[in-house]
Coordinates of C-alpha atoms in Angstrom, one line a residue:
M257 CA -62.2 -19.1 -97.2
T258 CA -61.8 -22.6 -94.2
S259 CA -62.9 -22.0 -90.9
Y260 CA -60.7 -20.3 -88.7
E261 CA -60.1 -21.7 -85.1
A262 CA -57.5 -19.1 -83.1
D263 CA -56.4 -21.8 -80.6
R264 CA -55.7 -24.9 -82.1
D265 CA -53.5 -26.2 -84.8
D266 CA -54.6 -25.4 -89.2
P267 CA -54.4 -28.8 -90.9
L268 CA -53.8 -26.7 -93.8
T269 CA -55.8 -28.8 -96.6
D270 CA -56.1 -25.7 -98.7
F271 CA -52.5 -25.5 -99.3
H272 CA -51.0 -28.0 -101.8
R273 CA -48.0 -29.2 -99.9
H274 CA -44.6 -29.5 -102.6
E275 CA -41.3 -29.8 -101.4
M276 CA -39.5 -27.6 -103.9
T277 CA -35.2 -28.1 -104.0
F278 CA -32.9 -24.9 -104.8
D279 CA -29.0 -25.2 -104.5
G280 CA -29.5 -29.1 -103.6
V281 CA -32.0 -27.7 -100.6
S282 CA -35.2 -29.3 -100.0
R283 CA -37.8 -27.8 -98.3
A284 CA -42.0 -27.9 -97.9
V285 CA -43.6 -24.9 -100.2
H286 CA -47.6 -24.9 -99.0
V287 CA -49.6 -23.3 -102.3
T288 CA -52.9 -22.0 -102.5
G289 CA -54.7 -19.5 -104.9
A290 CA -54.6 -18.1 -108.1
G291 CA -53.1 -15.1 -110.2
P292 CA -49.4 -13.4 -109.2
A293 CA -47.3 -14.6 -107.0
V294 CA -46.6 -13.6 -103.6
I295 CA -44.9 -15.3 -101.2
V296 CA -45.7 -14.7 -97.5
L297 CA -43.1 -15.9 -94.9
P298 CA -43.7 -17.5 -91.4
E299 CA -42.9 -15.7 -89.0
M300 CA -41.2 -17.6 -85.6
P301 CA -42.0 -20.0 -84.4
G302 CA -43.7 -21.3 -87.9
I303 CA -46.5 -21.2 -89.9
S304 CA -48.9 -20.9 -87.6
P305 CA -52.7 -20.6 -88.1
D306 CA -52.6 -17.5 -87.4
V307 CA -49.5 -17.1 -90.4
A308 CA -52.5 -19.7 -92.5
R309 CA -55.5 -17.6 -91.6
F310 CA -53.3 -14.1 -93.3
A311 CA -52.3 -16.7 -96.2
R312 CA -55.7 -17.1 -96.9
W313 CA -56.7 -13.2 -97.4
V314 CA -53.7 -12.5 -99.7
R315 CA -54.9 -15.7 -102.1
D316 CA -58.5 -14.9 -101.2
A317 CA -57.8 -11.2 -103.0
G318 CA -56.3 -12.8 -105.9
F319 CA -52.6 -14.1 -105.5
T320 CA -50.9 -17.5 -106.1
V321 CA -49.3 -17.7 -102.5
Y322 CA -46.2 -19.6 -101.7
M323 CA -45.8 -20.2 -98.2
P324 CA -42.1 -22.1 -97.3
S325 CA -41.6 -23.9 -94.2
L326 CA -39.0 -22.7 -92.5
F327 CA -38.4 -23.8 -89.2
G328 CA -41.3 -25.0 -87.0
T329 CA -44.1 -27.5 -87.0
D330 CA -46.2 -26.6 -90.3
G331 CA -49.8 -25.4 -88.5
A332 CA -49.2 -25.9 -85.4
Y333 CA -50.6 -23.5 -82.0
P334 CA -47.6 -21.0 -81.3
T335 CA -47.5 -22.6 -77.2
A336 CA -44.9 -21.6 -75.2
A337 CA -42.8 -24.6 -75.1
S338 CA -43.0 -25.9 -78.4
G339 CA -42.4 -22.0 -79.3
T340 CA -39.2 -21.1 -77.2
A341 CA -37.7 -24.5 -78.7
V342 CA -37.8 -23.9 -82.1
M343 CA -36.6 -20.3 -81.2
K344 CA -33.6 -21.4 -79.4
R345 CA -32.8 -23.7 -82.6
A346 CA -33.0 -21.6 -85.5
C347 CA -30.8 -18.6 -83.1
V348 CA -27.8 -21.2 -83.5
S349 CA -29.0 -22.5 -87.3
Q350 CA -26.6 -21.8 -89.7
E351 CA -29.5 -20.4 -92.6
F352 CA -30.3 -17.3 -90.2
R353 CA -28.1 -14.0 -89.1
V354 CA -29.5 -14.0 -85.7
F355 CA -27.1 -11.4 -84.2
A356 CA -25.2 -7.9 -85.4
G357 CA -22.5 -8.6 -87.1
G358 CA -24.0 -11.8 -89.5
G359 CA -24.6 -9.8 -91.9
T360 CA -27.6 -11.3 -94.6
S361 CA -29.3 -14.6 -94.0
P362 CA -27.7 -17.7 -95.9
V363 CA -31.6 -19.2 -96.3
V364 CA -32.7 -15.8 -98.7
D365 CA -30.3 -17.3 -101.5
W366 CA -33.1 -20.3 -101.6
L367 CA -35.6 -17.5 -101.2
R368 CA -34.8 -15.6 -103.6
A369 CA -35.2 -19.2 -105.7
L370 CA -38.1 -19.1 -104.8
A371 CA -39.4 -16.5 -105.8
R372 CA -38.0 -16.6 -109.2
R373 CA -39.6 -20.1 -109.4
A374 CA -43.2 -19.0 -108.5
H375 CA -43.1 -15.9 -110.6
D376 CA -42.7 -18.3 -113.6
A377 CA -45.0 -20.8 -113.2
C378 CA -47.6 -17.5 -112.5
G379 CA -46.3 -14.9 -114.7
G380 CA -47.8 -10.8 -113.9
P381 CA -45.2 -7.9 -113.3
G382 CA -43.3 -9.9 -110.9
A383 CA -43.6 -11.4 -107.0
G384 CA -44.7 -10.1 -104.0
V385 CA -43.0 -11.4 -100.6
V386 CA -44.5 -10.3 -97.2
G387 CA -41.9 -11.2 -94.5
M388 CA -42.8 -11.1 -90.9
C389 CA -40.4 -11.1 -87.3
F390 CA -37.8 -13.0 -87.6
T391 CA -38.3 -12.7 -91.8
G392 CA -39.5 -9.3 -92.1
N393 CA -35.8 -8.5 -93.4
F394 CA -36.0 -10.9 -95.8
A395 CA -38.9 -9.4 -97.1
L396 CA -36.3 -6.8 -97.9
T397 CA -33.2 -8.7 -98.6
M398 CA -35.1 -11.0 -101.5
T399 CA -35.7 -8.0 -103.8
L400 CA -31.9 -8.7 -105.3
E401 CA -33.8 -11.1 -107.5
P402 CA -35.1 -9.0 -110.2
S403 CA -38.7 -11.1 -110.1
V404 CA -39.5 -9.8 -106.7
I405 CA -41.1 -6.1 -107.0
A406 CA -43.3 -5.5 -103.7
P407 CA -41.8 -5.9 -100.5
V408 CA -43.7 -5.6 -97.0
V409 CA -41.4 -5.3 -94.0
N410 CA -43.7 -6.5 -91.0
H411 CA -42.0 -5.7 -87.6
P412 CA -38.9 -7.6 -88.3
S413 CA -37.0 -8.9 -84.8
L414 CA -33.1 -9.2 -86.7
P415 CA -30.4 -8.3 -85.7
L416 CA -32.1 -9.7 -82.1
D417 CA -29.0 -7.5 -80.5
D418 CA -29.0 -4.7 -81.8
P419 CA -32.3 -2.7 -81.8
A420 CA -30.7 -0.4 -84.8
G421 CA -29.6 -2.7 -86.8
L422 CA -30.6 -4.4 -90.7
E423 CA -29.4 -7.5 -90.9
L424 CA -28.1 -7.5 -94.6
S425 CA -24.5 -7.6 -95.5
P426 CA -22.8 -3.7 -96.6
A427 CA -22.1 -5.0 -99.8
D428 CA -26.0 -5.8 -99.8
A429 CA -27.8 -3.3 -98.1
E430 CA -25.9 -0.6 -101.3
A431 CA -26.9 -3.4 -103.7
I432 CA -30.6 -3.2 -102.2
K433 CA -30.4 0.9 -101.9
E434 CA -29.7 0.6 -105.8
R435 CA -31.9 -1.7 -107.2
F436 CA -34.6 0.7 -105.5
E437 CA -33.6 3.8 -107.2
R438 CA -32.8 2.0 -110.6
D439 CA -36.6 0.5 -110.7
D440 CA -38.0 3.2 -108.1
L441 CA -39.2 0.0 -105.8
T442 CA -41.1 0.9 -102.8
A443 CA -40.8 -0.8 -99.6
L444 CA -43.9 -1.4 -97.1
G445 CA -43.6 -2.0 -93.5
Y446 CA -45.5 -2.6 -89.8
R447 CA -44.4 -1.8 -86.2
F448 CA -46.3 -1.2 -83.0
D449 CA -45.0 1.3 -81.2
N450 CA -44.3 -0.5 -78.6
D451 CA -42.8 -3.4 -79.7
R452 CA -39.7 -4.0 -78.1
W453 CA -38.7 -6.8 -80.9
C454 CA -38.6 -3.9 -82.9
T455 CA -38.1 -0.3 -82.4
A456 CA -38.8 2.7 -84.0
R457 CA -34.7 2.4 -84.2
R458 CA -34.6 -0.5 -86.8
F459 CA -37.7 1.5 -88.4
A460 CA -35.4 4.5 -88.6
A461 CA -32.4 2.9 -90.3
Y462 CA -34.4 1.3 -93.2
S463 CA -35.4 4.7 -93.5
A464 CA -31.6 6.2 -93.3
L465 CA -30.9 2.8 -95.7
L466 CA -33.9 3.6 -98.3
G467 CA -34.6 7.8 -97.8
E468 CA -38.4 8.0 -99.1
R469 CA -38.4 4.3 -100.2
F470 CA -39.1 3.0 -97.4
D471 CA -42.9 3.2 -96.2
G472 CA -42.6 2.4 -92.1
R473 CA -46.1 2.5 -90.6
V474 CA -46.5 2.3 -87.3
V475 CA -49.3 1.0 -85.3
S476 CA -50.9 1.8 -81.6
G477 CA -50.0 -0.7 -79.2
T478 CA -52.9 -0.8 -77.4
A479 CA -54.7 -1.6 -80.8
A480 CA -53.2 -5.2 -79.8
N481 CA -55.1 -8.5 -79.7
T482 CA -54.6 -8.6 -76.4
T483 CA -55.1 -12.8 -76.2
P484 CA -52.5 -13.8 -78.5
P485 CA -51.0 -17.4 -78.6
P486 CA -49.0 -18.3 -75.7
F487 CA -45.7 -18.3 -77.6
F488 CA -46.8 -14.4 -78.4
K489 CA -48.8 -13.2 -74.4
D490 CA -46.0 -15.8 -72.5
I491 CA -41.9 -15.4 -74.4
V492 CA -42.6 -12.6 -76.8
G493 CA -44.7 -10.2 -74.0
T494 CA -45.2 -7.8 -75.7
P495 CA -47.4 -6.1 -78.8
H496 CA -45.3 -6.9 -82.2
S497 CA -47.4 -8.9 -84.8
V498 CA -49.5 -6.4 -86.7
V499 CA -51.6 -8.8 -88.8
T500 CA -51.5 -12.3 -87.1
A501 CA -51.2 -13.1 -83.5
H502 CA -52.0 -9.7 -82.2
L503 CA -54.7 -9.2 -85.5
V504 CA -58.3 -7.9 -84.1
D505 CA -60.5 -9.1 -86.8
E506 CA -63.3 -6.5 -86.5
E507 CA -64.3 -4.0 -88.8
G508 CA -62.4 -0.7 -88.3
H509 CA -60.1 -2.0 -86.3
P510 CA -56.3 -0.5 -87.4
T511 CA -54.5 -3.7 -87.5
L512 CA -57.5 -5.1 -89.6
H513 CA -56.6 -1.9 -91.8
A514 CA -53.1 -2.9 -91.7
R515 CA -54.4 -6.1 -93.4
D516 CA -56.0 -4.6 -96.4
E517 CA -53.3 -1.8 -96.4
I518 CA -50.5 -4.6 -97.6
I519 CA -53.1 -6.0 -99.9
T520 CA -53.7 -3.0 -101.5
F521 CA -50.4 -2.5 -101.7
L522 CA -49.6 -6.4 -103.4
L523 CA -52.9 -5.5 -105.8
S524 CA -51.4 -1.5 -107.1
R525 CA -48.0 -3.6 -107.8
L526 CA -48.7 -6.8 -109.3
A527 CA -51.6 -6.7 -110.8
A528 CA -51.5 -7.6 -114.5
D529 CA -50.8 -5.0 -116.6
E530 CA -53.3 -4.0 -119.3

């Protein structure tokens, strides 16, 4: 475990950086660990020190972590100015369906290919995915790749203009529902109770789609870290990132308990068959 300093850039020196290409598109992917594959997706505005810290916790639990670079500067401390610039670029990118009616984000096709490659390399019964914020719902849509069997949907924020919306095309929504029933899958989700970006209406929409196969858990916003990085304090402006920027690393704390529940969920589904 490397030392953690929340207020400066993370050099990511304990990750191996690979360029991976699928369907003619290349992206950097930071890989570390051993064991079944877990894809840790960055939240807006990128692979921050807090996202990397969470990825290390997953690695140390016995997994190979694949952390793709989707936006922002890898390892950068999220300032208000830099984070706002990244978010504006993502909102107009053709890879993301940020607003209601856009359907499933095209970048998910690339991520499904990454999950397939990671599972082939690491073995085990399947792969896990942890999505956060902008990428929160990607953990669900990636289950249309058969190797993905452990999706974690953290504080999904898309679509930005519809708090009760799901960032899914109707066809994908129906296919996901069928896959969950057919293969007995469950999605684990987390949000703060007073999060303005991921409201109770969003979780209700997941429950309407998946029924009891969506295990949505809610943490009191009073437990959120009150001194997150500037992007989260000044731009996000609400308790949001349960296991990253708003996590409090203290024994017995509700956000640390959420982290432990996620790791337990991944272990229960990805542990190698005896």
